[in-house]
mmCIF file of C-alpha atoms in Angstrom:
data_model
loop_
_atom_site.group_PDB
_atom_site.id
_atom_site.type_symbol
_atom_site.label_atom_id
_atom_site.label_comp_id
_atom_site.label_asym_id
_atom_site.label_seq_id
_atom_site.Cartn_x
_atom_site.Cartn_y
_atom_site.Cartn_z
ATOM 1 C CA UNK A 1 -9.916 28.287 -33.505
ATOM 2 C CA UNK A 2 -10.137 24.775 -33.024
ATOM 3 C CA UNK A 3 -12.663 22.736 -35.521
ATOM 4 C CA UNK A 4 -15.130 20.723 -33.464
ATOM 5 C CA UNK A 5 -16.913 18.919 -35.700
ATOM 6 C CA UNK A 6 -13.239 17.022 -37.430
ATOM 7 C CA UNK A 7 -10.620 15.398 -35.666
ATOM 8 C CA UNK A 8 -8.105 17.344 -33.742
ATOM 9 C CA UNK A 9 -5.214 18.471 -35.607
ATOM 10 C CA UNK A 10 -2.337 19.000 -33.212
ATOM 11 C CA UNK A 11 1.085 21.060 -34.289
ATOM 12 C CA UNK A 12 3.897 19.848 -31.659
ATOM 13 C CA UNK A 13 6.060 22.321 -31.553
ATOM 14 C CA UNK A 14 9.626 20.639 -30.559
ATOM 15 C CA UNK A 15 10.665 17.514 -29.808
ATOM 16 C CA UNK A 16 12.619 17.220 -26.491
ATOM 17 C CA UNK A 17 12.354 14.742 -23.640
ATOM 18 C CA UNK A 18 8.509 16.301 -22.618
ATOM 19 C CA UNK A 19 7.080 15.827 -26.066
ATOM 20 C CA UNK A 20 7.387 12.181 -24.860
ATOM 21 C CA UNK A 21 5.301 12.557 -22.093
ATOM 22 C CA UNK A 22 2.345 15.303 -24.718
ATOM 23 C CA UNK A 23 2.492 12.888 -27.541
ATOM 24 C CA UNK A 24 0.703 9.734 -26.077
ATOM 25 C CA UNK A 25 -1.976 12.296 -24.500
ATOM 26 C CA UNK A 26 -3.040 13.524 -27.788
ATOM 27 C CA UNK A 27 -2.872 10.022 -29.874
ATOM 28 C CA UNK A 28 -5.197 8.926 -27.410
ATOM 29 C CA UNK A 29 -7.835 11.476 -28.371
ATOM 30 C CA UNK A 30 -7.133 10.225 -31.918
ATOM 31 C CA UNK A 31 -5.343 13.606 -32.749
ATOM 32 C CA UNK A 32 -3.527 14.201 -35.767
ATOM 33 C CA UNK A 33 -0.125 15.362 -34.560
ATOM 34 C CA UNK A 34 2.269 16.927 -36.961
ATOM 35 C CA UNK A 35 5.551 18.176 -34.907
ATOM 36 C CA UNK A 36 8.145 20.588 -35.938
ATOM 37 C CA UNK A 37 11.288 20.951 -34.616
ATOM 38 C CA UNK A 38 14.415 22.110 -35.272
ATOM 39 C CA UNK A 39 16.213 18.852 -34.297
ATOM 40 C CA UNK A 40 14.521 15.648 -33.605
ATOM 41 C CA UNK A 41 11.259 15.660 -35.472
ATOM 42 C CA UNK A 42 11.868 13.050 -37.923
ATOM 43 C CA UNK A 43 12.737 10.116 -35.127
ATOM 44 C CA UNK A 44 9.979 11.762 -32.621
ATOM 45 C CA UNK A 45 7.606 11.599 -35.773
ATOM 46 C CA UNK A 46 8.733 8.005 -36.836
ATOM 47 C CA UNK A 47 8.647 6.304 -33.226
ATOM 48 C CA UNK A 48 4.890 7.905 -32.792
ATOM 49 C CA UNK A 49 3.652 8.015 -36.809
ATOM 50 C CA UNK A 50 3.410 11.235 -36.617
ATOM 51 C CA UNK A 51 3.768 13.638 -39.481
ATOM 52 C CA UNK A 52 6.311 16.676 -40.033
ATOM 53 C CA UNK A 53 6.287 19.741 -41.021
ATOM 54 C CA UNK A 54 9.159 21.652 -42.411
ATOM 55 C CA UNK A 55 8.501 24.775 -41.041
ATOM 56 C CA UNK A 56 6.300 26.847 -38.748
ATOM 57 C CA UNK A 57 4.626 28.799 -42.295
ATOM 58 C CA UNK A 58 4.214 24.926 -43.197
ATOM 59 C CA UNK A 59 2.669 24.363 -39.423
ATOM 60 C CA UNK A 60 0.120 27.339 -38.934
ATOM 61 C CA UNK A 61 -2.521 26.506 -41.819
ATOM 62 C CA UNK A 62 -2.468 22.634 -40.764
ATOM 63 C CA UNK A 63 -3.528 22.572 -37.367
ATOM 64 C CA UNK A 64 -6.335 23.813 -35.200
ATOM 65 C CA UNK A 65 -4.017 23.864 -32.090
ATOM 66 C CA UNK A 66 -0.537 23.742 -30.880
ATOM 67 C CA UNK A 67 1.224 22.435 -28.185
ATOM 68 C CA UNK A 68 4.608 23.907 -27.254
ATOM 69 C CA UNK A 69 7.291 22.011 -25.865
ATOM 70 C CA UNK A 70 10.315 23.761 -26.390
ATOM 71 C CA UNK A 71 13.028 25.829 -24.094
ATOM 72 C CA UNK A 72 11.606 28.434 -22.097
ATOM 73 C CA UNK A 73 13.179 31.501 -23.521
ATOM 74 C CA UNK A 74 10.771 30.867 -26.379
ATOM 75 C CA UNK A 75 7.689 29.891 -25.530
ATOM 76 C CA UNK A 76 5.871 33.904 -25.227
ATOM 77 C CA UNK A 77 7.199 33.840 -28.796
ATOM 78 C CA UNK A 78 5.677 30.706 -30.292
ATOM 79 C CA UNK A 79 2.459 31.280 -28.288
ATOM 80 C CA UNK A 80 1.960 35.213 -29.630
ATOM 81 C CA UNK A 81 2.822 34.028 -33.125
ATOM 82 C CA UNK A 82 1.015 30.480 -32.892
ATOM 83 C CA UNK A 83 -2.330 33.432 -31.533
ATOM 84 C CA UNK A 84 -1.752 35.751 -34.552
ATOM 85 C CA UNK A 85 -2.467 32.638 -36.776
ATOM 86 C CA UNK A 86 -5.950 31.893 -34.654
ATOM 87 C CA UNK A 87 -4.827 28.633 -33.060
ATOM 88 C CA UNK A 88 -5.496 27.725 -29.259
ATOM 89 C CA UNK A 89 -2.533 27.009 -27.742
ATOM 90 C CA UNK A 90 -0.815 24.562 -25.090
ATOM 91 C CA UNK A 91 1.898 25.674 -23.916
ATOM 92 C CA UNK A 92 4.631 23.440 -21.113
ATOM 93 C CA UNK A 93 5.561 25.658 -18.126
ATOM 94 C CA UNK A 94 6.395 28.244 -17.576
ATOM 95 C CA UNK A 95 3.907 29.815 -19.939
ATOM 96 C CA UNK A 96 6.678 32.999 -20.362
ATOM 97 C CA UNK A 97 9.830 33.584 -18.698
ATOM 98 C CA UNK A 98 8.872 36.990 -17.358
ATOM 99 C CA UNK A 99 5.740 37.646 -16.120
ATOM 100 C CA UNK A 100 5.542 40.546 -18.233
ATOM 101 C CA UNK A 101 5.944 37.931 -21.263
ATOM 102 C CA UNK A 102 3.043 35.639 -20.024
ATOM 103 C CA UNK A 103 0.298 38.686 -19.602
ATOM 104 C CA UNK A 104 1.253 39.761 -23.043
ATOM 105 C CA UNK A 105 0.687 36.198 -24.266
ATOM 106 C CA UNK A 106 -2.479 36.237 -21.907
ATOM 107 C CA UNK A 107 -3.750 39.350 -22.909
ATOM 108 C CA UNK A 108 -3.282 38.679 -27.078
ATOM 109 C CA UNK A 109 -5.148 35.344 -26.811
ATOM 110 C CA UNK A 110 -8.213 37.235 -24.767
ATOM 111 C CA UNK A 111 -7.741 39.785 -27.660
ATOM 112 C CA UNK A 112 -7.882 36.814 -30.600
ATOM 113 C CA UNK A 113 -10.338 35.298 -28.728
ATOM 114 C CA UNK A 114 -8.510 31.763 -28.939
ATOM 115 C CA UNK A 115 -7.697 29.450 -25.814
ATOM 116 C CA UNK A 116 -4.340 29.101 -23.599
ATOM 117 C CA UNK A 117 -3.482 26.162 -21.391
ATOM 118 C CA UNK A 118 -0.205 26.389 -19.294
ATOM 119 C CA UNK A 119 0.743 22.777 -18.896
ATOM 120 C CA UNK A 120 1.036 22.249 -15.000
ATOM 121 C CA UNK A 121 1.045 18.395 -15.075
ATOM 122 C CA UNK A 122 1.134 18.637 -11.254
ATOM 123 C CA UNK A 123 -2.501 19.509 -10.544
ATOM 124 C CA UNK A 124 -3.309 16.662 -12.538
ATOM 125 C CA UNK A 125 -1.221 14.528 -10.018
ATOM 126 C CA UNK A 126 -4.003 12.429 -8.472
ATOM 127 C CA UNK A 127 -2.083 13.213 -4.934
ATOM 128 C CA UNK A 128 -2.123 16.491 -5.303
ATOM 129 C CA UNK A 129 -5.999 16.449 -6.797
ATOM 130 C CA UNK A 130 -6.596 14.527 -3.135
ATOM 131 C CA UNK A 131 -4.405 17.018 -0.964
ATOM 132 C CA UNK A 132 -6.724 19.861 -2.815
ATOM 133 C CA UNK A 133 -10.042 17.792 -1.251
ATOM 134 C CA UNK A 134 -9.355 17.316 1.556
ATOM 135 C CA UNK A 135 -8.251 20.936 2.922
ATOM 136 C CA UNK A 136 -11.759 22.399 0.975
ATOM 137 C CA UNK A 137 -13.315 19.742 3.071
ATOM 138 C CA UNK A 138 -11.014 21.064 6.221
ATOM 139 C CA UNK A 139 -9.859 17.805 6.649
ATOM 140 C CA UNK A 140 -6.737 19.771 8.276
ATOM 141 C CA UNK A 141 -8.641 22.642 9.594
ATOM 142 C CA UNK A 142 -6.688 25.832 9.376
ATOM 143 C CA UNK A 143 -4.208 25.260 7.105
ATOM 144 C CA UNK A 144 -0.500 26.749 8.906
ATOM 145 C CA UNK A 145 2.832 25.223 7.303
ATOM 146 C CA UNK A 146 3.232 23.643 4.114
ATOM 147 C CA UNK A 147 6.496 21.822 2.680
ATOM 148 C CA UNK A 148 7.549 20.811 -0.824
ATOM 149 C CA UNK A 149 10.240 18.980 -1.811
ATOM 150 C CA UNK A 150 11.297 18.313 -5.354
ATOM 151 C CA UNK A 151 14.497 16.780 -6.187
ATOM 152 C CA UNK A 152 16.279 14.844 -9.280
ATOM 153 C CA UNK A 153 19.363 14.707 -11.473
ATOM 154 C CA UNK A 154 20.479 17.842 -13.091
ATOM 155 C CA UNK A 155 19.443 18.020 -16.404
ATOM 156 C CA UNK A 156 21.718 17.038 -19.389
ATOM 157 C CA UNK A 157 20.977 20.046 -21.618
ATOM 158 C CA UNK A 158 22.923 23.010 -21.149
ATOM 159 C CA UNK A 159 20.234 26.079 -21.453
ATOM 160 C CA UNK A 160 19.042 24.732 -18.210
ATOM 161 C CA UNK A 161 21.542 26.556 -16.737
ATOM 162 C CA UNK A 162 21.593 29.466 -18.643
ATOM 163 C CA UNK A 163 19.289 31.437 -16.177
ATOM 164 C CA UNK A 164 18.668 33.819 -18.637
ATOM 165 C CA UNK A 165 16.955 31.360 -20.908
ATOM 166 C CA UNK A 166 15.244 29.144 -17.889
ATOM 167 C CA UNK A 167 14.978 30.847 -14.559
ATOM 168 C CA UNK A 168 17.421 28.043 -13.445
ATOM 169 C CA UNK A 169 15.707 25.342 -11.002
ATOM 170 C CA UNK A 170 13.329 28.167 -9.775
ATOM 171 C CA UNK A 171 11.870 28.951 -12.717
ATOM 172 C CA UNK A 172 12.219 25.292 -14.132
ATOM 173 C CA UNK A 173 11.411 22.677 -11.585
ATOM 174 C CA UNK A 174 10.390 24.828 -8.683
ATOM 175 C CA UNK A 175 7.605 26.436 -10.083
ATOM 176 C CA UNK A 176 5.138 22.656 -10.216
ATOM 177 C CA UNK A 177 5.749 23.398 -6.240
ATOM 178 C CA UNK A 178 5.042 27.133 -5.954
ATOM 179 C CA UNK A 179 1.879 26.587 -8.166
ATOM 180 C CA UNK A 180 0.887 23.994 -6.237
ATOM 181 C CA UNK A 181 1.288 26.112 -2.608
ATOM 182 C CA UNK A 182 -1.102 28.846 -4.221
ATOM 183 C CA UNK A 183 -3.806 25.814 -5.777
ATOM 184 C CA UNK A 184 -3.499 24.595 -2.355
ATOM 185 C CA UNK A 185 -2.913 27.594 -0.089
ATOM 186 C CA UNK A 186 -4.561 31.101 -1.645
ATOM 187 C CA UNK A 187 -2.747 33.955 -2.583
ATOM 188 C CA UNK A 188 1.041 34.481 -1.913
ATOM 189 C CA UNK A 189 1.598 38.129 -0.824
ATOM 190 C CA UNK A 190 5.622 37.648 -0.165
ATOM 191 C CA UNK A 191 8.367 35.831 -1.176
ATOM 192 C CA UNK A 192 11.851 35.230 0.251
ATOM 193 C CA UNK A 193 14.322 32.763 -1.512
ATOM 194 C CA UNK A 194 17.716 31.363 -1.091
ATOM 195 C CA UNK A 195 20.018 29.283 -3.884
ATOM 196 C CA UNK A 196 23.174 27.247 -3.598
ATOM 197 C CA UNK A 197 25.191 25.933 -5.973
ATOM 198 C CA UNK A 198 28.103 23.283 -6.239
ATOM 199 C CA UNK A 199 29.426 20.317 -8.240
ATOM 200 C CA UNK A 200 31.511 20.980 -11.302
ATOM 201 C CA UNK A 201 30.786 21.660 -15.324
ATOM 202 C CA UNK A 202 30.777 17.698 -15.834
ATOM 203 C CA UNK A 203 27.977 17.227 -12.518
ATOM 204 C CA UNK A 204 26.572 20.471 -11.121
ATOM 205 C CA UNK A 205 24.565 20.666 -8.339
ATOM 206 C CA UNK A 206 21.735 23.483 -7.254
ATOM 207 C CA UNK A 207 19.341 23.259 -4.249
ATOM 208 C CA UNK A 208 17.083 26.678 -3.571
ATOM 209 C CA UNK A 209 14.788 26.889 -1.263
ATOM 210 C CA UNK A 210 11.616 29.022 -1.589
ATOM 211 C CA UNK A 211 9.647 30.629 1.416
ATOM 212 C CA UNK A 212 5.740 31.773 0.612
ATOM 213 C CA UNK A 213 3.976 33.885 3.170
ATOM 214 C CA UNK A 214 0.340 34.005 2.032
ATOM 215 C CA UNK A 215 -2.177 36.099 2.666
ATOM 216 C CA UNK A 216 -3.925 33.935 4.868
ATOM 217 C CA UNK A 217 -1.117 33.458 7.379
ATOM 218 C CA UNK A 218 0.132 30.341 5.874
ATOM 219 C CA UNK A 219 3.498 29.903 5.616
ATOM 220 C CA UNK A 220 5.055 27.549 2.772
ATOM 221 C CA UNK A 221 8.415 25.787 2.570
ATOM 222 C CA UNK A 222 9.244 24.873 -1.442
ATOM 223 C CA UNK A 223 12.585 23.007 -1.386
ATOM 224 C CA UNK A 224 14.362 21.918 -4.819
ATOM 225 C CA UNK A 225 17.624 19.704 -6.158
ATOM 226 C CA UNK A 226 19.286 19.492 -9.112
ATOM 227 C CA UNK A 227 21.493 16.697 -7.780
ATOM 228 C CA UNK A 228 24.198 14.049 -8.827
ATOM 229 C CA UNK A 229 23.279 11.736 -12.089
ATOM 230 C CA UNK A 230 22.546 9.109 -9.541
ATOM 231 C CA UNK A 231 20.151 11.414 -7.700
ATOM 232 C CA UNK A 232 16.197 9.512 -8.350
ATOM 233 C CA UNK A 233 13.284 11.696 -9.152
ATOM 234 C CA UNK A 234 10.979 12.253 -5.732
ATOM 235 C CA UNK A 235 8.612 14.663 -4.561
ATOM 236 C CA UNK A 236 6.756 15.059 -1.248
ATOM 237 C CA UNK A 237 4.498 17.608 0.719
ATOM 238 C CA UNK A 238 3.590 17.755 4.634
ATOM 239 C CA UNK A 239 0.054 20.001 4.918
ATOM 240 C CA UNK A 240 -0.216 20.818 8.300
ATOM 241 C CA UNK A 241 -3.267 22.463 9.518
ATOM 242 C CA UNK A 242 -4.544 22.995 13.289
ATOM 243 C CA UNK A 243 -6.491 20.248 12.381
ATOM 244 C CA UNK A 244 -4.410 17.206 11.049
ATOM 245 C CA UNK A 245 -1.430 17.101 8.571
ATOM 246 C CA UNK A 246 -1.493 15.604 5.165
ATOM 247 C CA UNK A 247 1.830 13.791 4.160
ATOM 248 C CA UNK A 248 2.957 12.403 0.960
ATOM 249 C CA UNK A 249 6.494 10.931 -0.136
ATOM 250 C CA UNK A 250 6.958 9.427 -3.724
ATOM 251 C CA UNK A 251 9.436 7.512 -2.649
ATOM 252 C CA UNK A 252 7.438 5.381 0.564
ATOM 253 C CA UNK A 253 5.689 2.862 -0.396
ATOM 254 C CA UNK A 254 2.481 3.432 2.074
ATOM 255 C CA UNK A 255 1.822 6.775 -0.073
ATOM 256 C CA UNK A 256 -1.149 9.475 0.849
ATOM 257 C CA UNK A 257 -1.407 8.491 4.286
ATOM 258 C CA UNK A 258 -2.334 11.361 6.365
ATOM 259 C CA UNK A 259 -2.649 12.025 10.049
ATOM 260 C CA UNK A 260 -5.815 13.333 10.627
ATOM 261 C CA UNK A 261 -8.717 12.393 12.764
ATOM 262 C CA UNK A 262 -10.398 9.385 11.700
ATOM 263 C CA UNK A 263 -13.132 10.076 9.809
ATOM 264 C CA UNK A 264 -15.309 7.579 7.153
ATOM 265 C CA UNK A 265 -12.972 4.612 8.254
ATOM 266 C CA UNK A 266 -10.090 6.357 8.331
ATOM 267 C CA UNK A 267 -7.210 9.224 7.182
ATOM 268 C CA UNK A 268 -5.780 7.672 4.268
ATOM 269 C CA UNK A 269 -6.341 9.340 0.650
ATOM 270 C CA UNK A 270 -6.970 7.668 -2.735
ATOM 271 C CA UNK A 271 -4.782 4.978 -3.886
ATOM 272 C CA UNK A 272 -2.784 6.382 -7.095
ATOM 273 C CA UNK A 273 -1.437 2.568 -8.841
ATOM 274 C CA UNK A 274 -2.854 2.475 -11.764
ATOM 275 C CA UNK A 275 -3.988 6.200 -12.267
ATOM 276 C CA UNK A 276 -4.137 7.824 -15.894
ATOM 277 C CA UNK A 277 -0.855 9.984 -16.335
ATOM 278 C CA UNK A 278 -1.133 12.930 -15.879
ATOM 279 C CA UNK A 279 0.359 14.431 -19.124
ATOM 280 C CA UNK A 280 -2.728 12.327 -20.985
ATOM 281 C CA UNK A 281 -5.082 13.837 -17.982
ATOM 282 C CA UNK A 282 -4.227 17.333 -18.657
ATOM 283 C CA UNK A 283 -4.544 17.311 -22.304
ATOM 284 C CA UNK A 284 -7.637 15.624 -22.053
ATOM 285 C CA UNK A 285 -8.989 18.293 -19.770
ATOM 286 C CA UNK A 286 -7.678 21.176 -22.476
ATOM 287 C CA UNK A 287 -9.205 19.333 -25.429
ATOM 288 C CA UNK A 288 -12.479 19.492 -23.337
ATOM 289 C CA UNK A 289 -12.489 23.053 -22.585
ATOM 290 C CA UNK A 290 -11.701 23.758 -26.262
ATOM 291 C CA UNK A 291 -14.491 21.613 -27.474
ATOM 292 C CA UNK A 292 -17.205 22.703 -24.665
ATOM 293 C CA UNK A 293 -15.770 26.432 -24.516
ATOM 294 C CA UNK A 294 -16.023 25.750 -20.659
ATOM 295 C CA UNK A 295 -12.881 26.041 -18.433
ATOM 296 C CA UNK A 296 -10.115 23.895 -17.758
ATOM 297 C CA UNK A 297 -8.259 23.231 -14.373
ATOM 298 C CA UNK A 298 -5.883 25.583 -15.591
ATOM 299 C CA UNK A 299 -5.738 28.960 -17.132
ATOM 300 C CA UNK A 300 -3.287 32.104 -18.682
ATOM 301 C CA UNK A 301 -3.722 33.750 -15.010
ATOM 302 C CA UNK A 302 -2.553 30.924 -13.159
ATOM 303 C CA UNK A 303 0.210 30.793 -16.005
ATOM 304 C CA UNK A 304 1.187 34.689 -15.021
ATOM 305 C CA UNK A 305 0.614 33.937 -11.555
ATOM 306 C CA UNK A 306 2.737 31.049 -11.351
ATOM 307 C CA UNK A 307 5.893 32.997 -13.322
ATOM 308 C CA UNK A 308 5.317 35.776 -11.269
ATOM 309 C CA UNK A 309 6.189 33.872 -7.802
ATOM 310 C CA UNK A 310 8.733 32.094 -9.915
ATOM 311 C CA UNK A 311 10.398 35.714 -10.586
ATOM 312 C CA UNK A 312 9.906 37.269 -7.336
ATOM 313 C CA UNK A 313 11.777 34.299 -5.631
ATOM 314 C CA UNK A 314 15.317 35.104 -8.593
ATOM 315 C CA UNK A 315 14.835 38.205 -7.623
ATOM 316 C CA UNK A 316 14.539 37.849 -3.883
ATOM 317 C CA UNK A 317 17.704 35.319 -4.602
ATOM 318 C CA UNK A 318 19.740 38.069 -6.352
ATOM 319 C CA UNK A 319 19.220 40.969 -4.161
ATOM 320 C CA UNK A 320 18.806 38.755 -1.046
ATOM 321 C CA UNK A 321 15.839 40.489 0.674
ATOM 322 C CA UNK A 322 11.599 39.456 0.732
ATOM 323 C CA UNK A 323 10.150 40.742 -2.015
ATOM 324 C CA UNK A 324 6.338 41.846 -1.867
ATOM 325 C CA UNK A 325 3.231 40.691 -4.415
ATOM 326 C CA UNK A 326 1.207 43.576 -4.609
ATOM 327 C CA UNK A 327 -2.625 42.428 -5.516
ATOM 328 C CA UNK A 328 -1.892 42.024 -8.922
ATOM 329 C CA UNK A 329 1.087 40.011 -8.336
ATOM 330 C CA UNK A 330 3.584 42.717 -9.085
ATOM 331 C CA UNK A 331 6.720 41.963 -6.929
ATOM 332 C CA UNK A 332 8.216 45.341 -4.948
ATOM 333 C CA UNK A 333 10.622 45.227 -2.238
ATOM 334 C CA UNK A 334 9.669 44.346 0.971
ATOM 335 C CA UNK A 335 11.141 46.015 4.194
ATOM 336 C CA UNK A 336 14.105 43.841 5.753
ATOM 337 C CA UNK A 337 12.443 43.852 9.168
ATOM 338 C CA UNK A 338 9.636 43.134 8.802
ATOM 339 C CA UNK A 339 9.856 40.635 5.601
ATOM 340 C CA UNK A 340 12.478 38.606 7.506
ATOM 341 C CA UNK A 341 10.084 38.184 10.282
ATOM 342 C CA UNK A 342 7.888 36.580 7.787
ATOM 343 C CA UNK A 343 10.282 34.531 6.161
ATOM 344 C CA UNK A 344 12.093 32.967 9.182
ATOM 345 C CA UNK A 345 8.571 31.713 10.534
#
């Protein structure tokens, strides 16, 4: 468990593009960071001062918790051996890639009694924090159709693509967006999903789109790219309600406007230049749960929750029918008729 009373020793656990985006979150806190990795640790380490450790037997007794930033296929792995040790852990989305994977990972750190953050950076987004608001306050009213659209250039490393190890876009990019249509929306009961692919080996292409019917009667649209090397990163939502709609586009420049009624001086949302990132946000927020014992904005269930969507929308892609959450989240078929019905509102 994490020592309260010293300064935070952090154990960064790979040293890919993200740990760029972890690494200035923890400094800030005045952290001691010591990364391993197998490849890249010593110029991650030198561009940051950070320190290195040789090996993950070298890693365990010098930290207090550990932030993993490394390919999907082995995060469960790193987190339920990172546990065993005692050590709260970080971990970048998707906190498993199964579902079964992230409640064993859930379950063993509820067993050690140690903390578990799945890192998703989005509800850290100040947007997003402003969308969240203003439905609670029913700003909207009802909430009825939601849209999300996430799009950038395909990633340059190849296990991206190796659905096996990632979950492809679903599992990888996707799943900020179907996170955020529960945070926003409540409970997902049925999920119907469609991919396409295209490009070549040198460029590829994938777009899937992602339909959410919630319990509620909502209806969500989650739309992702993988596109050309040219492609920018964006990301927008449209919250309609029977009450107003709530619109954001990364790449306007008049940002969090919203049509709604007027209402103290108008429907605009907060302004976002100048905002904390994020990534420093989030960790910030973990390093306060650990230290208060209270909770953080994000938890292992949402982690679960989040893969479990993320799964039921490959497997509703695979077998191409809707494909059920029971109340646990446990995906079953749904009947074609009336699934579709669902899906195609």
């Amino acid at each position: 468990m994490t020592q309260r009373n010293d300064s935070l020793r952090v154990g960064l656990i790979g040293a890919g593009a993200i740990s760029h985006a972890h690494v200035p979150g923890w400094l800030a806190l005045g952290a001691r960071v010591t990364v391993y990795s197998e490849a890249g640790a010593e110029a991650l380490a030198e561009q940051y001062g950070l320190e290195v450790a040789s090996s993950l037997d070298e890693l365990w007794p010098a930290v207090d918790v550990v932030d993993i930033v490394t390919p999907t296929a082995t995060h469960a792995g790193l987190a339920l051996a990172a546990i065993g040790h005692g050590i709260d852990v970080v971990c970048e989305k998707p906190l498993a890639r199964t579902a079964a994977d992230a409640v064993s990972v859930v379950d063993a750190a509820e067993l050690a009694g140690v903390r578990l953050f799945p890192a998703h950076v989005v509800r850290y987004f100040p947007e997003f924090l402003a969308a969240r608001s203003a439905i609670a306050a029913g700003r909207i009213g009802r909430p009825a159709v939601f849209r999300f659209r996430r799009q950038s250039a395909a990633p340059q490393s190849p296990w991206f693509f190796d659905d096996a190890v990632s979950g492809g876009i679903v599992m990888d990019q996707m799943i900020h967006d179907l996170d955020q249509a529960e945070w926003l929306g409540g409970p997902v009961r049925r999920v119907f999903a469609r991919l396409q692919r295209g490009g070549d080996a040198a460029a590829p292409v994938v777009a899937a789109q992602v339909v959410l019917d919630h319990e509620s009667g909502l209806i969500s649209h989650v739309h992702g790219t993988w596109g050309s090397p040219a492609l920018p990163f964006s990301y927008s939502f449209d919250l309609a309600g029977d009450g107003g709609v709530l619109r954001f586009d990364s790449m306007r420049d008049d940002t969090m406007r919203a049509a709604l009624p007027p209402i103290d001086g108008g429907g605009y949302l907060p302004e976002t230049s100048g905002a904390e990132s994020p990534y420093s946000a989030e960790i910030a927020d973990f390093v306060r749960a650990i230290r208060s014992g209270g909770a953080a904005r994000v938890d292992g269930g949402d982690g679960v929750r989040a893969v479990r969507i993320a799964e039921a929308a490959l497997e509703s892609i695979e077998s191409g029918l809707p494909v059920d959450l029971g109340p646990a989240g446990e995906a079953t078929d749904a009947s074609t008729d009336d699934a579709m019905i669902g899906a195609g509102a």
